[in-house]
C-alpha atoms as a printed R data frame, in Angstrom:
    type eleno elety resid chain resno       x      y       z
1   ATOM     1    CA   MET     A     1   0.368 -0.042   0.210
2   ATOM     2    CA   PHE     A     2   1.541  3.257  -1.061
3   ATOM     3    CA   ILE     A     3   1.515  5.710   1.928
4   ATOM     4    CA   ARG     A     4   1.798  9.454   1.099
5   ATOM     5    CA   SER     A     5   4.252 11.170   3.830
6   ATOM     6    CA   VAL     A     6   2.789 14.626   4.806
7   ATOM     7    CA   SER     A     7   4.545 17.001   6.810
8   ATOM     8    CA   THR     A     8   3.465 19.532   8.879
9   ATOM     9    CA   PRO     A     9   4.370 23.176   7.829
10  ATOM    10    CA   CYS     A    10   6.319 24.787  10.417
11  ATOM    11    CA   THR     A    11   6.076 28.616  11.480
12  ATOM    12    CA   ILE     A    12   8.854 30.592  12.411
13  ATOM    13    CA   SER     A    13   8.150 33.588  14.069
14  ATOM    14    CA   THR     A    14  10.579 36.474  14.276
15  ATOM    15    CA   SER     A    15  10.940 39.497  15.927
16  ATOM    16    CA   ARG     A    16  13.365 42.362  15.946
17  ATOM    17    CA   ALA     A    17  16.246 42.403  18.380
18  ATOM    18    CA   HIS     A    18  16.351 45.013  20.836
19  ATOM    19    CA   ALA     A    19  19.189 47.060  20.635
20  ATOM    20    CA   THR     A    20  19.965 46.751  24.633
21  ATOM    21    CA   ASN     A    21  20.555 42.959  23.995
22  ATOM    22    CA   LEU     A    22  23.387 43.294  21.439
23  ATOM    23    CA   SER     A    23  26.727 44.113  22.559
24  ATOM    24    CA   PRO     A    24  28.745 47.177  21.086
25  ATOM    25    CA   VAL     A    25  30.621 45.174  18.805
26  ATOM    26    CA   MET     A    26  27.823 42.958  17.501
27  ATOM    27    CA   THR     A    27  25.913 46.315  16.690
28  ATOM    28    CA   GLY     A    28  28.966 47.965  15.224
29  ATOM    29    CA   MET     A    29  29.334 44.851  12.871
30  ATOM    30    CA   THR     A    30  25.737 44.619  12.166
31  ATOM    31    CA   SER     A    31  25.893 48.448  11.116
32  ATOM    32    CA   MET     A    32  29.173 47.510   8.449
33  ATOM    33    CA   LEU     A    33  27.664 44.763   7.236
34  ATOM    34    CA   MET     A    34  24.070 46.380   6.569
35  ATOM    35    CA   SER     A    35  25.901 49.797   5.127
36  ATOM    36    CA   PRO     A    36  25.253 50.230   1.507
37  ATOM    37    CA   ALA     A    37  28.920 51.487   1.429
38  ATOM    38    CA   VAL     A    38  30.772 48.187   2.663
39  ATOM    39    CA   PRO     A    39  30.501 45.632  -0.883
40  ATOM    40    CA   ILE     A    40  30.499 41.836  -0.144
41  ATOM    41    CA   VAL     A    41  32.517 40.387  -2.766
42  ATOM    42    CA   LEU     A    42  31.858 36.642  -3.188
43  ATOM    43    CA   SER     A    43  35.143 34.901  -4.591
44  ATOM    44    CA   HIS     A    44  35.202 31.668  -6.853
45  ATOM    45    CA   PRO     A    45  37.916 28.637  -6.138
46  ATOM    46    CA   PRO     A    46  40.113 28.920  -8.690
47  ATOM    47    CA   VAL     A    47  39.260 26.603 -11.833
48  ATOM    48    CA   LEU     A    48  41.709 23.966 -12.882
49  ATOM    49    CA   ARG     A    49  42.157 24.620 -16.775
50  ATOM    50    CA   MET     A    50  44.642 21.886 -18.385
51  ATOM    51    CA   THR     A    51  43.781 23.080 -21.854
52  ATOM    52    CA   PRO     A    52  43.097 25.903 -24.065
53  ATOM    53    CA   PRO     A    53  39.811 26.448 -25.919
54  ATOM    54    CA   PRO     A    54  39.191 24.400 -28.996
55  ATOM    55    CA   THR     A    55  41.787 25.628 -32.093
56  ATOM    56    CA   SER     A    56  41.125 24.887 -35.817
57  ATOM    57    CA   LYS     A    57  44.148 23.616 -37.796
58  ATOM    58    CA   SER     A    58  43.754 27.100 -39.418
59  ATOM    59    CA   ASP     A    59  44.279 28.951 -36.227
60  ATOM    60    CA   CYS     A    60  47.773 27.201 -35.372
61  ATOM    61    CA   LYS     A    61  50.501 29.128 -37.017
62  ATOM    62    CA   PRO     A    62  54.074 28.265 -37.333
63  ATOM    63    CA   VAL     A    63  56.460 29.930 -34.810
64  ATOM    64    CA   PRO     A    64  58.086 32.997 -35.836
65  ATOM    65    CA   GLY     A    65  62.161 32.249 -36.928
66  ATOM    66    CA   ILE     A    66  61.918 28.691 -36.106
67  ATOM    67    CA   LYS     A    67  61.540 25.715 -38.916
68  ATOM    68    CA   PRO     A    68  58.404 23.695 -39.087
69  ATOM    69    CA   PRO     A    69  59.094 20.012 -37.602
70  ATOM    70    CA   LYS     A    70  58.674 18.357 -40.769
71  ATOM    71    CA   LYS     A    71  61.547 20.610 -42.249
72  ATOM    72    CA   ARG     A    72  64.245 20.150 -39.867
73  ATOM    73    CA   ARG     A    73  66.955 17.854 -40.396
74  ATOM    74    CA   ARG     A    74  67.169 14.619 -38.325
75  ATOM    75    CA   LEU     A    75  70.339 14.258 -36.714
76  ATOM    76    CA   SER     A    76  72.314 11.299 -36.917
77  ATOM    77    CA   LEU     A    77  74.143  9.972 -33.791
78  ATOM    78    CA   ILE     A    78  77.790  8.562 -33.904
79  ATOM    79    CA   LYS     A    79  78.394  5.962 -31.977
80  ATOM    80    CA   VAL     A    80  81.735  5.150 -30.223
81  ATOM    81    CA   ALA     A    81  82.402  1.930 -28.785
82  ATOM    82    CA   ASP     A    82  85.578  2.033 -27.558
83  ATOM    83    CA   PRO     A    83  86.078  4.135 -24.377
84  ATOM    84    CA   ASP     A    84  89.736  4.479 -24.904
85  ATOM    85    CA   ASP     A    85  89.088  6.833 -28.159
86  ATOM    86    CA   VAL     A    86  86.848  9.002 -25.883
87  ATOM    87    CA   LEU     A    87  88.887  8.740 -22.784
88  ATOM    88    CA   LYS     A    88  92.121 10.197 -24.437
89  ATOM    89    CA   HIS     A    89  90.280 13.444 -25.420
90  ATOM    90    CA   TYR     A    90  89.259 14.757 -21.994
91  ATOM    91    CA   VAL     A    91  91.759 12.982 -19.382
92  ATOM    92    CA   SER     A    92  95.441 12.815 -18.400
93  ATOM    93    CA   LYS     A    93  97.075 10.258 -16.511
94  ATOM    94    CA   VAL     A    94  98.213 10.859 -12.577
95  ATOM    95    CA   LYS     A    95 101.383  9.790 -11.906
96  ATOM    96    CA   LYS     A    96 100.858  9.804  -8.007
97  ATOM    97    CA   PRO     A    97  97.377  8.863  -6.855
98  ATOM    98    CA   PRO     A    98  96.293 10.523  -3.678
99  ATOM    99    CA   THR     A    99  95.298  8.462  -0.616
100 ATOM   100    CA   GLU     A   100  91.362  8.882  -1.130
101 ATOM   101    CA   ASP     A   101  88.689  6.456  -2.574
102 ATOM   102    CA   CYS     A   102  87.464  6.645  -6.032
103 ATOM   103    CA   PRO     A   103  83.606  8.279  -6.618
104 ATOM   104    CA   ILE     A   104  82.670  5.579  -8.834
105 ATOM   105    CA   CYS     A   105  83.921  1.857  -7.383
106 ATOM   106    CA   PHE     A   106  84.508  3.408  -3.699
107 ATOM   107    CA   GLU     A   107  88.277  1.666  -3.584
108 ATOM   108    CA   GLU     A   108  91.373  3.714  -2.894
109 ATOM   109    CA   LEU     A   109  92.973  5.113  -6.062
110 ATOM   110    CA   CYS     A   110  96.475  3.789  -5.246
111 ATOM   111    CA   CYS     A   111  94.942  0.122  -5.117
112 ATOM   112    CA   SER     A   112  93.146 -1.992  -7.881
113 ATOM   113    CA   SER     A   113  89.737 -0.901  -9.357
114 ATOM   114    CA   GLY     A   114  86.638 -2.598  -8.127
115 ATOM   115    CA   TYR     A   115  86.366 -3.267 -12.369
116 ATOM   116    CA   GLU     A   116  89.606 -4.865 -12.627
117 ATOM   117    CA   GLU     A   117  89.751 -8.403 -12.958
118 ATOM   118    CA   SER     A   118  93.169 -8.616 -11.802
119 ATOM   119    CA   LYS     A   119  94.624 -7.365  -8.552
120 ATOM   120    CA   ALA     A   120  97.221 -5.052 -10.304
121 ATOM   121    CA   ILE     A   121  97.394 -1.101  -9.442
122 ATOM   122    CA   SER     A   122  95.088  0.738 -11.992
123 ATOM   123    CA   ILE     A   123  95.859  3.756 -14.166
124 ATOM   124    CA   VAL     A   124  94.281  6.831 -12.721
125 ATOM   125    CA   PHE     A   125  92.864  9.497 -14.955
126 ATOM   126    CA   LYS     A   126  92.062 13.158 -14.081
127 ATOM   127    CA   LEU     A   127  89.217 14.886 -16.152
128 ATOM   128    CA   GLU     A   128  90.868 18.195 -17.631
129 ATOM   129    CA   LYS     A   129  88.319 20.604 -16.698
130 ATOM   130    CA   CYS     A   130  86.672 19.777 -13.442
131 ATOM   131    CA   LYS     A   131  90.104 17.931 -12.159
132 ATOM   132    CA   HIS     A   132  88.255 15.046 -10.594
133 ATOM   133    CA   ILE     A   133  90.227 11.777 -10.331
134 ATOM   134    CA   PHE     A   134  89.022  8.258 -11.196
135 ATOM   135    CA   HIS     A   135  90.516  4.859 -12.069
136 ATOM   136    CA   LYS     A   136  90.643  4.469 -15.731
137 ATOM   137    CA   SER     A   137  88.668  1.115 -15.832
138 ATOM   138    CA   CYS     A   138  86.291  2.766 -13.751
139 ATOM   139    CA   LEU     A   139  85.704  5.727 -16.595
140 ATOM   140    CA   ALA     A   140  85.416  3.000 -18.985
141 ATOM   141    CA   ALA     A   141  83.103  1.203 -17.518
142 ATOM   142    CA   MET     A   142  80.808  4.342 -16.727
143 ATOM   143    CA   TYR     A   143  80.921  5.313 -20.486
144 ATOM   144    CA   SER     A   144  80.235  1.899 -21.802
145 ATOM   145    CA   SER     A   145  76.982  1.469 -19.551
146 ATOM   146    CA   GLY     A   146  75.493  4.725 -21.448
147 ATOM   147    CA   PRO     A   147  74.388  5.505 -24.876
148 ATOM   148    CA   LYS     A   148  78.155  5.480 -26.066
149 ATOM   149    CA   ASP     A   149  78.011  8.764 -27.955
150 ATOM   150    CA   GLY     A   150  81.271 10.215 -27.660
151 ATOM   151    CA   SER     A   151  80.673 12.038 -24.340
152 ATOM   152    CA   LEU     A   152  81.420 11.676 -20.808
153 ATOM   153    CA   GLN     A   153  80.079 13.443 -17.789
154 ATOM   154    CA   CYS     A   154  81.695 13.685 -14.581
155 ATOM   155    CA   PRO     A   155  79.558 11.677 -11.365
156 ATOM   156    CA   THR     A   156  81.126 14.072  -9.224
157 ATOM   157    CA   CYS     A   157  80.070 17.468 -10.652
158 ATOM   158    CA   LYS     A   158  78.181 16.662 -13.631
159 ATOM   159    CA   ALA     A   159  80.473 18.597 -15.908
160 ATOM   160    CA   ILE     A   160  79.946 17.140 -19.605
161 ATOM   161    CA   TYR     A   161  82.648 16.671 -21.868
162 ATOM   162    CA   GLY     A   162  81.795 16.110 -25.506
163 ATOM   163    CA   VAL     A   163  78.017 16.145 -26.683
164 ATOM   164    CA   LYS     A   164  75.811 14.750 -24.319
165 ATOM   165    CA   HIS     A   165  72.993 12.533 -25.925
166 ATOM   166    CA   GLY     A   166  70.350 10.461 -24.128
167 ATOM   167    CA   ASN     A   167  68.248  7.147 -24.768
168 ATOM   168    CA   GLN     A   168  64.905  8.770 -25.426
169 ATOM   169    CA   PRO     A   169  62.681  6.263 -27.466
170 ATOM   170    CA   PRO     A   170  61.664  7.494 -30.609
171 ATOM   171    CA   GLY     A   171  59.044  9.611 -31.424
172 ATOM   172    CA   SER     A   172  57.682 13.103 -32.605
173 ATOM   173    CA   MET     A   173  58.236 16.792 -31.788
174 ATOM   174    CA   ASP     A   174  55.613 19.430 -33.011
175 ATOM   175    CA   TYR     A   175  55.268 22.804 -32.052
176 ATOM   176    CA   HIS     A   176  53.231 26.026 -33.145
177 ATOM   177    CA   VAL     A   177  51.370 29.072 -32.180
178 ATOM   178    CA   ILE     A   178  47.980 28.927 -30.897
179 ATOM   179    CA   PRO     A   179  45.875 32.374 -31.015
180 ATOM   180    CA   PHE     A   180  45.283 32.418 -26.901
181 ATOM   181    CA   SER     A   181  47.528 34.375 -24.143
182 ATOM   182    CA   LEU     A   182  48.882 32.123 -20.983
183 ATOM   183    CA   PRO     A   183  48.189 33.823 -17.852
184 ATOM   184    CA   GLY     A   184  51.085 36.295 -16.968
185 ATOM   185    CA   TYR     A   185  51.961 37.003 -20.512
186 ATOM   186    CA   ARG     A   186  49.089 38.591 -21.946
187 ATOM   187    CA   GLU     A   187  50.789 40.585 -24.192
188 ATOM   188    CA   CYS     A   188  51.507 37.443 -26.444
189 ATOM   189    CA   ASP     A   189  50.073 34.452 -27.631
190 ATOM   190    CA   ALA     A   190  51.005 30.829 -26.830
191 ATOM   191    CA   ILE     A   191  53.492 28.166 -28.181
192 ATOM   192    CA   ARG     A   192  52.121 24.863 -28.022
193 ATOM   193    CA   ILE     A   193  54.610 21.953 -27.967
194 ATOM   194    CA   ILE     A   194  53.400 18.362 -28.971
195 ATOM   195    CA   TYR     A   195  55.246 15.462 -27.765
196 ATOM   196    CA   ASN     A   196  54.427 11.851 -28.890
197 ATOM   197    CA   ILE     A   197  56.075  8.570 -28.293
198 ATOM   198    CA   PRO     A   198  54.531  5.554 -28.807
199 ATOM   199    CA   PRO     A   199  55.478  1.895 -26.888
200 ATOM   200    CA   GLY     A   200  58.215 -0.093 -28.260
201 ATOM   201    CA   THR     A   201  61.192 -2.214 -27.099
202 ATOM   202    CA   GLN     A   202  64.011 -1.505 -25.015
203 ATOM   203    CA   GLY     A   203  67.480 -1.165 -26.776
204 ATOM   204    CA   PRO     A   204  70.869 -1.950 -25.907
205 ATOM   205    CA   GLU     A   205  71.043  1.650 -24.174
206 ATOM   206    CA   HIS     A   206  67.610  1.362 -21.892
207 ATOM   207    CA   PRO     A   207  67.920 -0.439 -18.280
208 ATOM   208    CA   HIS     A   208  66.215 -3.883 -19.703
209 ATOM   209    CA   PRO     A   209  67.011 -4.693 -23.334
210 ATOM   210    CA   GLY     A   210  64.462 -6.535 -25.321
211 ATOM   211    CA   LYS     A   211  61.618 -5.856 -22.670
212 ATOM   212    CA   ARG     A   212  58.474 -3.664 -23.940
213 ATOM   213    CA   TYR     A   213  57.893 -0.354 -22.519
214 ATOM   214    CA   SER     A   214  54.666  1.371 -22.108
215 ATOM   215    CA   ALA     A   215  54.345  4.937 -22.777
216 ATOM   216    CA   ARG     A   216  51.493  6.687 -20.717
217 ATOM   217    CA   GLY     A   217  49.697 10.116 -21.547
218 ATOM   218    CA   PHE     A   218  51.047 10.582 -24.949
219 ATOM   219    CA   PRO     A   219  50.458 12.710 -27.021
220 ATOM   220    CA   ARG     A   220  51.624 15.450 -23.966
221 ATOM   221    CA   HIS     A   221  50.843 18.965 -24.667
222 ATOM   222    CA   CYS     A   222  53.334 21.826 -23.120
223 ATOM   223    CA   TYR     A   223  53.051 25.430 -23.288
224 ATOM   224    CA   ILE     A   224  55.451 28.565 -23.467
225 ATOM   225    CA   PRO     A   225  54.533 32.054 -24.438
226 ATOM   226    CA   ASN     A   226  55.293 33.226 -27.621
227 ATOM   227    CA   ASN     A   227  57.870 35.820 -26.778
228 ATOM   228    CA   ASP     A   228  61.777 36.401 -27.258
229 ATOM   229    CA   LYS     A   229  62.523 34.465 -23.951
230 ATOM   230    CA   GLY     A   230  60.168 31.581 -25.065
231 ATOM   231    CA   ARG     A   231  61.182 30.909 -28.532
232 ATOM   232    CA   LYS     A   232  64.805 30.926 -27.207
233 ATOM   233    CA   VAL     A   233  63.568 27.812 -24.866
234 ATOM   234    CA   LEU     A   234  61.986 26.495 -28.047
235 ATOM   235    CA   ARG     A   235  65.014 26.199 -29.934
236 ATOM   236    CA   LEU     A   236  67.042 24.619 -26.763
237 ATOM   237    CA   LEU     A   237  64.123 21.895 -26.286
238 ATOM   238    CA   ILE     A   238  64.137 21.509 -30.073
239 ATOM   239    CA   THR     A   239  68.129 20.897 -29.721
240 ATOM   240    CA   ALA     A   240  67.493 18.944 -26.584
241 ATOM   241    CA   TRP     A   241  64.834 16.510 -28.359
242 ATOM   242    CA   GLU     A   242  67.350 15.691 -31.179
243 ATOM   243    CA   ARG     A   243  70.161 14.722 -28.662
244 ATOM   244    CA   ARG     A   244  67.389 12.513 -26.962
245 ATOM   245    CA   LEU     A   245  67.699 13.984 -23.676
246 ATOM   246    CA   LEU     A   246  63.829 15.262 -22.908
247 ATOM   247    CA   PHE     A   247  62.400 11.771 -21.670
248 ATOM   248    CA   THR     A   248  63.975  8.241 -20.951
249 ATOM   249    CA   VAL     A   249  62.743  4.662 -19.969
250 ATOM   250    CA   GLY     A   250  62.497  4.077 -16.251
251 ATOM   251    CA   VAL     A   251  60.373  3.881 -13.142
252 ATOM   252    CA   SER     A   252  57.162  6.697 -13.246
253 ATOM   253    CA   ALA     A   253  57.734  8.811  -9.829
254 ATOM   254    CA   THR     A   254  54.077  9.767 -10.648
255 ATOM   255    CA   THR     A   255  52.662  5.949 -10.704
256 ATOM   256    CA   GLY     A   256  55.479  3.744  -9.709
257 ATOM   257    CA   GLU     A   257  55.373  1.907 -12.923
258 ATOM   258    CA   SER     A   258  58.514  0.340 -14.023
259 ATOM   259    CA   ASN     A   259  59.591  0.159 -17.852
260 ATOM   260    CA   THR     A   260  57.851  3.447 -18.974
261 ATOM   261    CA   VAL     A   261  58.700  6.540 -20.468
262 ATOM   262    CA   THR     A   262  59.183  9.415 -18.571
263 ATOM   263    CA   TRP     A   263  60.496 13.146 -18.220
264 ATOM   264    CA   ASN     A   264  64.000 13.305 -18.354
265 ATOM   265    CA   GLU     A   265  64.710 16.286 -15.257
266 ATOM   266    CA   ILE     A   266  63.679 18.908 -17.485
267 ATOM   267    CA   HIS     A   267  60.546 20.139 -16.668
268 ATOM   268    CA   HIS     A   268  57.577 21.434 -18.886
269 ATOM   269    CA   LYS     A   269  54.066 23.379 -18.349
270 ATOM   270    CA   THR     A   270  51.713 21.036 -19.054
271 ATOM   271    CA   GLU     A   271  48.757 23.265 -17.211
272 ATOM   272    CA   PHE     A   272  47.534 25.609 -19.858
273 ATOM   273    CA   GLY     A   273  45.331 28.113 -18.041
274 ATOM   274    CA   SER     A   274  46.098 28.223 -14.335
275 ATOM   275    CA   ASN     A   275  48.596 27.119 -11.873
276 ATOM   276    CA   LEU     A   276  46.925 24.664  -9.257
277 ATOM   277    CA   THR     A   277  49.321 21.566  -9.947
278 ATOM   278    CA   GLY     A   278  52.414 23.957 -10.209
279 ATOM   279    CA   HIS     A   279  52.620 22.598 -13.803
280 ATOM   280    CA   GLY     A   280  51.235 25.989 -15.037
281 ATOM   281    CA   TYR     A   281  51.151 30.079 -15.653
282 ATOM   282    CA   PRO     A   282  51.668 32.328 -13.739
283 ATOM   283    CA   ASP     A   283  55.253 31.526 -12.887
284 ATOM   284    CA   PRO     A   284  57.472 34.509 -13.586
285 ATOM   285    CA   GLN     A   285  60.631 32.354 -13.054
286 ATOM   286    CA   TYR     A   286  60.111 29.410 -15.257
287 ATOM   287    CA   LEU     A   287  61.842 30.245 -18.465
288 ATOM   288    CA   ASP     A   288  64.828 31.592 -16.312
289 ATOM   289    CA   ASN     A   289  64.974 28.192 -14.425
290 ATOM   290    CA   VAL     A   290  64.741 26.148 -17.518
291 ATOM   291    CA   LEU     A   291  67.046 28.232 -19.488
292 ATOM   292    CA   VAL     A   292  69.990 28.910 -17.282
293 ATOM   293    CA   LEU     A   293  69.429 27.634 -13.665
294 ATOM   294    CA   MET     A   294  69.345 24.138 -14.030
295 ATOM   295    CA   GLU     A   295  67.724 21.613 -16.354
296 ATOM   296    CA   LEU     A   296  68.962 22.304 -19.878
297 ATOM   297    CA   ALA     A   297  71.891 23.816 -19.220
298 ATOM   298    CA   SER     A   298  72.440 20.781 -16.909
299 ATOM   299    CA   GLN     A   299  72.065 18.815 -19.749
300 ATOM   300    CA   GLY     A   300  74.774 20.308 -21.815
301 ATOM   301    CA   VAL     A   301  72.215 22.375 -24.183
302 ATOM   302    CA   LYS     A   302  73.034 26.080 -23.645
303 ATOM   303    CA   ASP     A   303  72.777 29.235 -25.442
304 ATOM   304    CA   GLU     A   304  76.021 28.292 -27.742
305 ATOM   305    CA   VAL     A   305  74.125 25.472 -29.252
306 ATOM   306    CA   LEU     A   306  72.059 28.376 -31.047
């Protein structure tokens, strides 16, 4: 049987409070709130805006002064397999090693290296620019474990010898100007960068050769302002892409997934119209941080490459 619920109306009677029952503080606050001279502004919480408004293909324009991606020459990487052919350009022999540990194998420099099969005293090398000292066999083992691109990076101070390349998987990088502005850069429109890397199989330069790697979240869209400094950063990012430095294969810091494509220590702005995640705008220090203070320069991508 259907039963209708009946609600009894409730009448609340109100009466005007006597001024004598209110404290002077409450009376003053009430007067301020009721005064037409005091506007009441209701603020809205910030809204996450990851992407710009829909943009047609005809609205996307080339970046001034930078060749479109399809017309850029693909760089071929020179492989140097023999570590001795690389080390000889950047080191000098230490005749009398100091009594300290090698920063790579943690064995004493005056003794044999942890990478030597025999117990004979190892040859000790000093890097020319930074003057840090290592066993020769330790430097050779470190070089052989990398992309074998003819470059060397000091494990102590990160000084780069030669032109550094990474192990970024194959993919594409696109960029164009869109007719929208970024927060903090209302005087110019924005550059959108699109990275696309498909899943694949790890090569000999990756952590687990022959094993499949995943590629989550692609294509990835990133944004920089279309001004002089933004275009300079774009040129450096293009160089870093060609040197396979922007992505790597490893463990995701976000999900903990292993054998997946991850960012490689060069931060990008993936949030278009807000900065709720910390990866958006306004951020007046971002271009300087990417350009000089840390990331691109630490990978050997500097102004002189332009």
